[in-house]
mmCIF file of C-alpha atoms in Angstrom:
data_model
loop_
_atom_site.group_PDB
_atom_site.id
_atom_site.type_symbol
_atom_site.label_atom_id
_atom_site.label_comp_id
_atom_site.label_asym_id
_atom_site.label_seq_id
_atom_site.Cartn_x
_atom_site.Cartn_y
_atom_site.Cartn_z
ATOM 1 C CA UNK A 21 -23.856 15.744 1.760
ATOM 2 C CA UNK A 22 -26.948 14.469 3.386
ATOM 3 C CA UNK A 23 -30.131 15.997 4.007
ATOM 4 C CA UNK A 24 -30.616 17.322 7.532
ATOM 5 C CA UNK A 25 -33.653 18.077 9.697
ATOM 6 C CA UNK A 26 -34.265 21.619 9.104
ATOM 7 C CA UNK A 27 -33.745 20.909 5.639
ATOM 8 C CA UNK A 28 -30.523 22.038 4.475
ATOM 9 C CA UNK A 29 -27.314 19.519 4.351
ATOM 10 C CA UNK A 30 -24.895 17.976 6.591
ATOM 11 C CA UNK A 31 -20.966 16.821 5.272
ATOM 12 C CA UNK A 32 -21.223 14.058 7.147
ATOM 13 C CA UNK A 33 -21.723 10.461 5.506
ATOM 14 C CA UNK A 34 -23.660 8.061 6.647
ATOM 15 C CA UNK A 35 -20.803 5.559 5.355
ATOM 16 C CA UNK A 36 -17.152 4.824 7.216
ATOM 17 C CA UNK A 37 -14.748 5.337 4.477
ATOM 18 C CA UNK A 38 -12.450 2.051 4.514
ATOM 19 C CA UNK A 39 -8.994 2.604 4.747
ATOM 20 C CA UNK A 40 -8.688 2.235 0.986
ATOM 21 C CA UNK A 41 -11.294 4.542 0.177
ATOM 22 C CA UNK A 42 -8.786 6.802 2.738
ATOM 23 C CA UNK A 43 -6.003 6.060 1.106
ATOM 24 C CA UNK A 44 -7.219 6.684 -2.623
ATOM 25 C CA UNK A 45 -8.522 10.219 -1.056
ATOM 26 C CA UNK A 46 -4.887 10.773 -0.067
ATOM 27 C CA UNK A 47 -3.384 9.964 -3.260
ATOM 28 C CA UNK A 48 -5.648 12.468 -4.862
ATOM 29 C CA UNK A 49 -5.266 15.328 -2.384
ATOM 30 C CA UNK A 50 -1.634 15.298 -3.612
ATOM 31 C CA UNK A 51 -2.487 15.217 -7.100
ATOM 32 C CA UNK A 52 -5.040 18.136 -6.158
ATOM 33 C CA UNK A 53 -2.764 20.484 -4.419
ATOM 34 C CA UNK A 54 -0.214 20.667 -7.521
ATOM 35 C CA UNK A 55 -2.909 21.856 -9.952
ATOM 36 C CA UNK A 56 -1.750 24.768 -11.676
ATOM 37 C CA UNK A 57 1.715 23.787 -11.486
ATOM 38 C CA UNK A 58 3.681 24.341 -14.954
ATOM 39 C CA UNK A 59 6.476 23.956 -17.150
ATOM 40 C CA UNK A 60 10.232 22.544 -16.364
ATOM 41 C CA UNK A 61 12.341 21.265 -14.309
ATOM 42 C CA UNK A 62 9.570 21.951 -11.371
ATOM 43 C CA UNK A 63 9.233 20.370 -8.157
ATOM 44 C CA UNK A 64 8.183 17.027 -9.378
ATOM 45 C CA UNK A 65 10.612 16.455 -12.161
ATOM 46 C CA UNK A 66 13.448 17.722 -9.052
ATOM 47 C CA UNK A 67 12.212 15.268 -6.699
ATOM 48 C CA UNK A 68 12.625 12.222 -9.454
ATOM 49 C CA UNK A 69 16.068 13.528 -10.873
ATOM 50 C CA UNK A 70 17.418 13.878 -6.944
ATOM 51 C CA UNK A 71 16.986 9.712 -7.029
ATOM 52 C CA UNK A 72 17.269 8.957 -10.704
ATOM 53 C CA UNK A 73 19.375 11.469 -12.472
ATOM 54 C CA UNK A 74 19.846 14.375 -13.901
ATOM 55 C CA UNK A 75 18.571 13.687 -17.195
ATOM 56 C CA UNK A 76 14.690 13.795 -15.804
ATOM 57 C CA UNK A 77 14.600 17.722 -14.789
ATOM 58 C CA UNK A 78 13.505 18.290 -18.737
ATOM 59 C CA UNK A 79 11.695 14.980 -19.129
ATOM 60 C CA UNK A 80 8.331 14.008 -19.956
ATOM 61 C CA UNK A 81 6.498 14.217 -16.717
ATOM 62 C CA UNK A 82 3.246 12.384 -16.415
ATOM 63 C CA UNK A 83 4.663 9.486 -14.829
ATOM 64 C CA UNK A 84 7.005 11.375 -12.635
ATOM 65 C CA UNK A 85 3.665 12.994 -11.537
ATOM 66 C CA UNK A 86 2.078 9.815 -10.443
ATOM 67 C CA UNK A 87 5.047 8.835 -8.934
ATOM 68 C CA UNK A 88 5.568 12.170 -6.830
ATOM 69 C CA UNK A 89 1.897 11.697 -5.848
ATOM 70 C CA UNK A 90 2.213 8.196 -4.647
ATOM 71 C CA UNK A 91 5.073 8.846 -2.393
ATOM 72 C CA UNK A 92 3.857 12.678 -1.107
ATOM 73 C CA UNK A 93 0.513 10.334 0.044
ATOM 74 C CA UNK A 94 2.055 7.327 1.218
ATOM 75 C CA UNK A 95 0.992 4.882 -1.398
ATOM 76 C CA UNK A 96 3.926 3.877 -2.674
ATOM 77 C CA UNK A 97 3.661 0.382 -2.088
ATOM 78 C CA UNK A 98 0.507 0.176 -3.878
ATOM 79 C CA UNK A 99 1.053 2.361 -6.282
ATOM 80 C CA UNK A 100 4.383 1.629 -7.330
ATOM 81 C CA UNK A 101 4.778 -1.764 -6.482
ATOM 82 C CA UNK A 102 8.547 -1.973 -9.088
ATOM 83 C CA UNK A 103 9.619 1.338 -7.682
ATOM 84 C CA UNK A 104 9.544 5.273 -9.354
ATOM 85 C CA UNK A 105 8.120 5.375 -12.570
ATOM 86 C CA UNK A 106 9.143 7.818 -15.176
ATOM 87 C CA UNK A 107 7.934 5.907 -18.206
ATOM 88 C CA UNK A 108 4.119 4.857 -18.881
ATOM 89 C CA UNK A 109 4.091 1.748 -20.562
ATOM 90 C CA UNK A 110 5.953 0.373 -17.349
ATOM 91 C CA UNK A 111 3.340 2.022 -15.079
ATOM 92 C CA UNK A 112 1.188 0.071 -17.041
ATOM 93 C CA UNK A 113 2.645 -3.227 -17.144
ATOM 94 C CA UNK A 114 3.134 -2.992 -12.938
ATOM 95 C CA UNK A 115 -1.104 -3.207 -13.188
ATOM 96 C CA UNK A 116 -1.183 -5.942 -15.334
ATOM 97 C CA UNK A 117 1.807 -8.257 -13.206
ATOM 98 C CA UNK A 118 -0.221 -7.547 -10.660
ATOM 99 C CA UNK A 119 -3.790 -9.003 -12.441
ATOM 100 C CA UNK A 120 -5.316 -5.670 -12.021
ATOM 101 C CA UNK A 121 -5.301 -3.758 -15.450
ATOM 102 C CA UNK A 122 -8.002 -3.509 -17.392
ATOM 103 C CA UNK A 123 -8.722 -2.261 -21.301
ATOM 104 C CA UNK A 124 -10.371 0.915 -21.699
ATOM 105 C CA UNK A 125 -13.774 0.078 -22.692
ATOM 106 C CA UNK A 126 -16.954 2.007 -21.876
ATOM 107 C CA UNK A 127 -18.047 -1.372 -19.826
ATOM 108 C CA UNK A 128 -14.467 -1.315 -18.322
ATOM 109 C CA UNK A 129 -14.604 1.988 -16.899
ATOM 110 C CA UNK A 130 -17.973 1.983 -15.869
ATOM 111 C CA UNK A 131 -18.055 -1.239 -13.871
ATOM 112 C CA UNK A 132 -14.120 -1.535 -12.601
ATOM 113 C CA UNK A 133 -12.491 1.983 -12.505
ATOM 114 C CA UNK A 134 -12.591 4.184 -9.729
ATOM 115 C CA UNK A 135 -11.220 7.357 -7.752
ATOM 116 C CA UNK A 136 -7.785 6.656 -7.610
ATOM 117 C CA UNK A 137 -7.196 4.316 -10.541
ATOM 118 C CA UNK A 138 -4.357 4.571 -12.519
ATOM 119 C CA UNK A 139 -5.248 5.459 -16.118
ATOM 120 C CA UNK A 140 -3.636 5.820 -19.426
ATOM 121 C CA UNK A 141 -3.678 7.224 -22.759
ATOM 122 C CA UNK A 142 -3.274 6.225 -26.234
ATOM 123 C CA UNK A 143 -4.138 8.714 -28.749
ATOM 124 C CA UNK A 144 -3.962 6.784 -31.541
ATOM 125 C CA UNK A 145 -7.203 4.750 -29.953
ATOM 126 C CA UNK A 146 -5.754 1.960 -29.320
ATOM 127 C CA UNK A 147 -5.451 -0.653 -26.098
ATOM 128 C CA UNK A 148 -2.070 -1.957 -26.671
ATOM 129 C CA UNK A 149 0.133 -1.209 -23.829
ATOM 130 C CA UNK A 150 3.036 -1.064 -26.231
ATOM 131 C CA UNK A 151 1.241 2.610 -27.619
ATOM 132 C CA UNK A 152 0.419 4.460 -24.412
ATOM 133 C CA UNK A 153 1.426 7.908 -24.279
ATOM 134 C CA UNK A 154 0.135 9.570 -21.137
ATOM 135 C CA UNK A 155 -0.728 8.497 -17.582
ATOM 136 C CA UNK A 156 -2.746 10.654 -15.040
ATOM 137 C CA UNK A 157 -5.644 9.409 -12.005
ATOM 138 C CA UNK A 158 -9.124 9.229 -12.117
ATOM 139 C CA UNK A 159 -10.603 11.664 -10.055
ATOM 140 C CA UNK A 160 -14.420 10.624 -11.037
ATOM 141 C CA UNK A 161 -16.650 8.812 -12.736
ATOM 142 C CA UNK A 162 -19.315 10.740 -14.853
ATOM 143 C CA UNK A 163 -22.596 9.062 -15.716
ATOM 144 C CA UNK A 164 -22.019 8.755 -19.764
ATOM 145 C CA UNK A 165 -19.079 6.627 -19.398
ATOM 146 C CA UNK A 166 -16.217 9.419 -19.340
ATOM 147 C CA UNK A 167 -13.841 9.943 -16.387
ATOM 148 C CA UNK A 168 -13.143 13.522 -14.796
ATOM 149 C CA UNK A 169 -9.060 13.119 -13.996
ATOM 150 C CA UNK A 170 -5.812 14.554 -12.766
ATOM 151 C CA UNK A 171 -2.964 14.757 -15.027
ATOM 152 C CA UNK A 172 0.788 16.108 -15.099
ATOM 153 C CA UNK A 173 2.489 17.320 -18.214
ATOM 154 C CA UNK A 174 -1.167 17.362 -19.560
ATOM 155 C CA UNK A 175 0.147 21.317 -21.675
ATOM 156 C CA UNK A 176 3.394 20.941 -19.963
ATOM 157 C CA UNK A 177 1.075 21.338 -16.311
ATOM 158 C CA UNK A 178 -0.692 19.562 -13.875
ATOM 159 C CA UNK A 179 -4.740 19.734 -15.108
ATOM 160 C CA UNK A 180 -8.477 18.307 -14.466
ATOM 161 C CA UNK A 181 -9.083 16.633 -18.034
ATOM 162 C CA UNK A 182 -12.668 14.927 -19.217
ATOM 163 C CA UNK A 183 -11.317 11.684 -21.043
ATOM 164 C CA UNK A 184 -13.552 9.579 -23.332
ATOM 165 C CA UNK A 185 -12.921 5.288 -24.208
ATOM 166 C CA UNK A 186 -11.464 6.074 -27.397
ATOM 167 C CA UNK A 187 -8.227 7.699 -26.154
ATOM 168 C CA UNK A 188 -7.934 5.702 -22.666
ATOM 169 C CA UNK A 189 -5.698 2.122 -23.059
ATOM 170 C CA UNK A 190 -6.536 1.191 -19.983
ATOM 171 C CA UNK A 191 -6.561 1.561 -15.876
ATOM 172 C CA UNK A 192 -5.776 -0.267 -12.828
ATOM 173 C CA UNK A 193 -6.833 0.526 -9.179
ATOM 174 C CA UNK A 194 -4.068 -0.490 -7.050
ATOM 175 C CA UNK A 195 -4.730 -2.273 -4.199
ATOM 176 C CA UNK A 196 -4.641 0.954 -1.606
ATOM 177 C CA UNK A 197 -4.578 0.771 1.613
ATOM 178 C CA UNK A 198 -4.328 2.788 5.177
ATOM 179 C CA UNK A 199 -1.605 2.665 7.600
ATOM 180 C CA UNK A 200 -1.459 -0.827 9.182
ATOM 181 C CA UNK A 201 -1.503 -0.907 12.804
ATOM 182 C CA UNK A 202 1.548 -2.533 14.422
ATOM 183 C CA UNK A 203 1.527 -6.052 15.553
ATOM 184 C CA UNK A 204 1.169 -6.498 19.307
ATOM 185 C CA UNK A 205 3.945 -7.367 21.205
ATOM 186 C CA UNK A 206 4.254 -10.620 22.157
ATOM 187 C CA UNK A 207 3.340 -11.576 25.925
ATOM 188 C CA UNK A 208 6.471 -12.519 27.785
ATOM 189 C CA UNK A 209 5.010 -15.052 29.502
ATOM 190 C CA UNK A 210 4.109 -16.622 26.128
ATOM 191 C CA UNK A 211 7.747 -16.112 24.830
ATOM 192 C CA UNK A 212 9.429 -17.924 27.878
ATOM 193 C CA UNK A 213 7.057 -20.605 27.472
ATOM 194 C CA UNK A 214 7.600 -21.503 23.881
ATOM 195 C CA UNK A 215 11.350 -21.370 24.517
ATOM 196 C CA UNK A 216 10.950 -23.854 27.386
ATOM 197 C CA UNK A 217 12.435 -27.630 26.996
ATOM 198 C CA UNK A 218 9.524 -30.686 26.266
ATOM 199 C CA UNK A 219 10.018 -33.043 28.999
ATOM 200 C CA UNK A 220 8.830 -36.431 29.796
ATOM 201 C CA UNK A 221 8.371 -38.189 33.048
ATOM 202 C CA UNK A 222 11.888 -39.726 34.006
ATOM 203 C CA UNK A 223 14.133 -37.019 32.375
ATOM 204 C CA UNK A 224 16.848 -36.739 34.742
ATOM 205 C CA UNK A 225 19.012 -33.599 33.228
ATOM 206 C CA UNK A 226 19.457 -29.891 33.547
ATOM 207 C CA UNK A 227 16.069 -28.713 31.310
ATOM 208 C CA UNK A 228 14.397 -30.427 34.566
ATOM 209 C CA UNK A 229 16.412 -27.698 36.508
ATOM 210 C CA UNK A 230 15.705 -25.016 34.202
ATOM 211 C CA UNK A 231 11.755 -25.291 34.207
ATOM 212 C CA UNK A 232 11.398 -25.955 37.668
ATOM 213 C CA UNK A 233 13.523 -22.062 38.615
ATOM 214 C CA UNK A 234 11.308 -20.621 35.818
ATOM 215 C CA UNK A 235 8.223 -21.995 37.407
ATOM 216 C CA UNK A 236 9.253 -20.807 40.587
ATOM 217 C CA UNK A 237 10.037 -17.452 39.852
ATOM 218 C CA UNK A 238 6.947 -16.884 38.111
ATOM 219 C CA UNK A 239 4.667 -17.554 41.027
ATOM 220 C CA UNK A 240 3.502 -20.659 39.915
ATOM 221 C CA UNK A 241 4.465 -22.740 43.044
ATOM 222 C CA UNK A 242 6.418 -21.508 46.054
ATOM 223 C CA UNK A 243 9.988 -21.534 45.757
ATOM 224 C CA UNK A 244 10.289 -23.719 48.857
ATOM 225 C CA UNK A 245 8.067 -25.958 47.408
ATOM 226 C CA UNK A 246 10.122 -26.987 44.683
ATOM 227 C CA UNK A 247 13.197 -28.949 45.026
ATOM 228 C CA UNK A 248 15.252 -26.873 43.209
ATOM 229 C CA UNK A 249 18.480 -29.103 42.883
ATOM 230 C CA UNK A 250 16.821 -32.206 41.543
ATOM 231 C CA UNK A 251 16.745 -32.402 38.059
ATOM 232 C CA UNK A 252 14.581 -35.390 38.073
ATOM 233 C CA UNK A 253 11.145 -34.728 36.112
ATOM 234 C CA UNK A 254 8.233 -36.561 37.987
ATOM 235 C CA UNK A 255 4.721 -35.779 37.802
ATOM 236 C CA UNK A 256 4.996 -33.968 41.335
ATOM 237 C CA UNK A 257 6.451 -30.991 38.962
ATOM 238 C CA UNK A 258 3.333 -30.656 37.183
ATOM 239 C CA UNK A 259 1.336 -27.085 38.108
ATOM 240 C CA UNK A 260 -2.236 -27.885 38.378
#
């Protein structure tokens, strides 16, 4: 909120949120609207047994929760960049294939993490991706160094936690972005043209035919201008 004249506040920011900042925003909002939500099978372990079986309605959940938020928010892609993720140590090792994860120092996580990163637990205190136990989002950064974050299967339910350097392994921000706006369509004329035959002066053969009807259908010359049966390329065909 920003100060306004009459001295209260306005929502509004000052700032355009990229489409990454949007994105991240999404990916929380899902993680957001299932807080509160407890025990198993539930809705998230569901969705990830309907695609990988059975045997995840009682599972661990954690994962499943980052993976249910990713694809409710369309960040898949960025969040999930090998696919659903059920187990932690993998959701950790897809941020460090893709050069983004980071230990969980105080430094770390104040300079690199942000809303949105992917964070994870080891509470033995250790940064060894091999020991990670728990996976959840930061939500926010707090001043001393902690992060305020979202968390499934954090008492068997979806929960804001305060987490501290000693217990986090790591984080990654994946590389989130908005929806991409489709590529233009390509100009017909610039379609026929690239498809059109290179010709020299003296060709004598039917590409000589072909781009002199193309030329004159387009407009470029006069139909009766153009001696449509001669297939002989001469510098008469060039269109000035």
């Amino acid at each position: 909120a920003t100060p306004t004249a009459g001295g209260g506040t306005s929502c509004r920011s000052g700032a355009t949120a990229t489409p990454a900042k949007l994105a991240a925003n999404r990916m929380l909002s899902a993680a957001k609207a299932d807080l509160g939500l407890s025990g198993r099978p539930n809705r998230i372990t569901r969705d990830y047994a309907s695609r990988n079986g059975d045997v995840f309605l009682s599972a661990a959940w954690c994962a499943m929760s980052v993976t249910w938020w990713a694809r409710r928010s369309g960040n898949a892609a960025s969040v999930l960049p090998k696919g659903d993720r059920a187990y932690t140590v993998f959701m950790a090792e897809d941020g460090q294939r893709l050069d983004r994860w980071r230990a969980g120092t105080v430094g770390n996580i104040q300079a690199h993490a942000q809303a949105g990163a992917v964070i994870l637990f080891d509470w033995d205190g250790t940064n060894r991706i091999q020991a990670i136990d728990h996976v959840g989002l930061v939500e926010k950064l707090l001043p001393d160094g902690r992060v305020q974050t979202l968390e499934g299967n954090s008492g068997d339910a979806v929960k804001r936690r305060v987490r501290s350097a000693p217990v986090i392994a790591g984080f990654w921000v994946p590389a989130y972005a908005g929806p991409q706006p489709k590529p233009p369509k390509p100009d017909p004329t610039e379609v026929l043209v690239k498809q059109l035959p290179t010709l020299k002066e003296g060709d004598d053969n039917f590409d000589v035919k072909t781009v002199r009807w193309n030329l004159g259908a387009r407009g470029f010359a006069p139909a009766a201008d153009l001696d449509l049966l001669n297939t002989r390329f001469t510098p008469a065909l060039t269109v000035q």
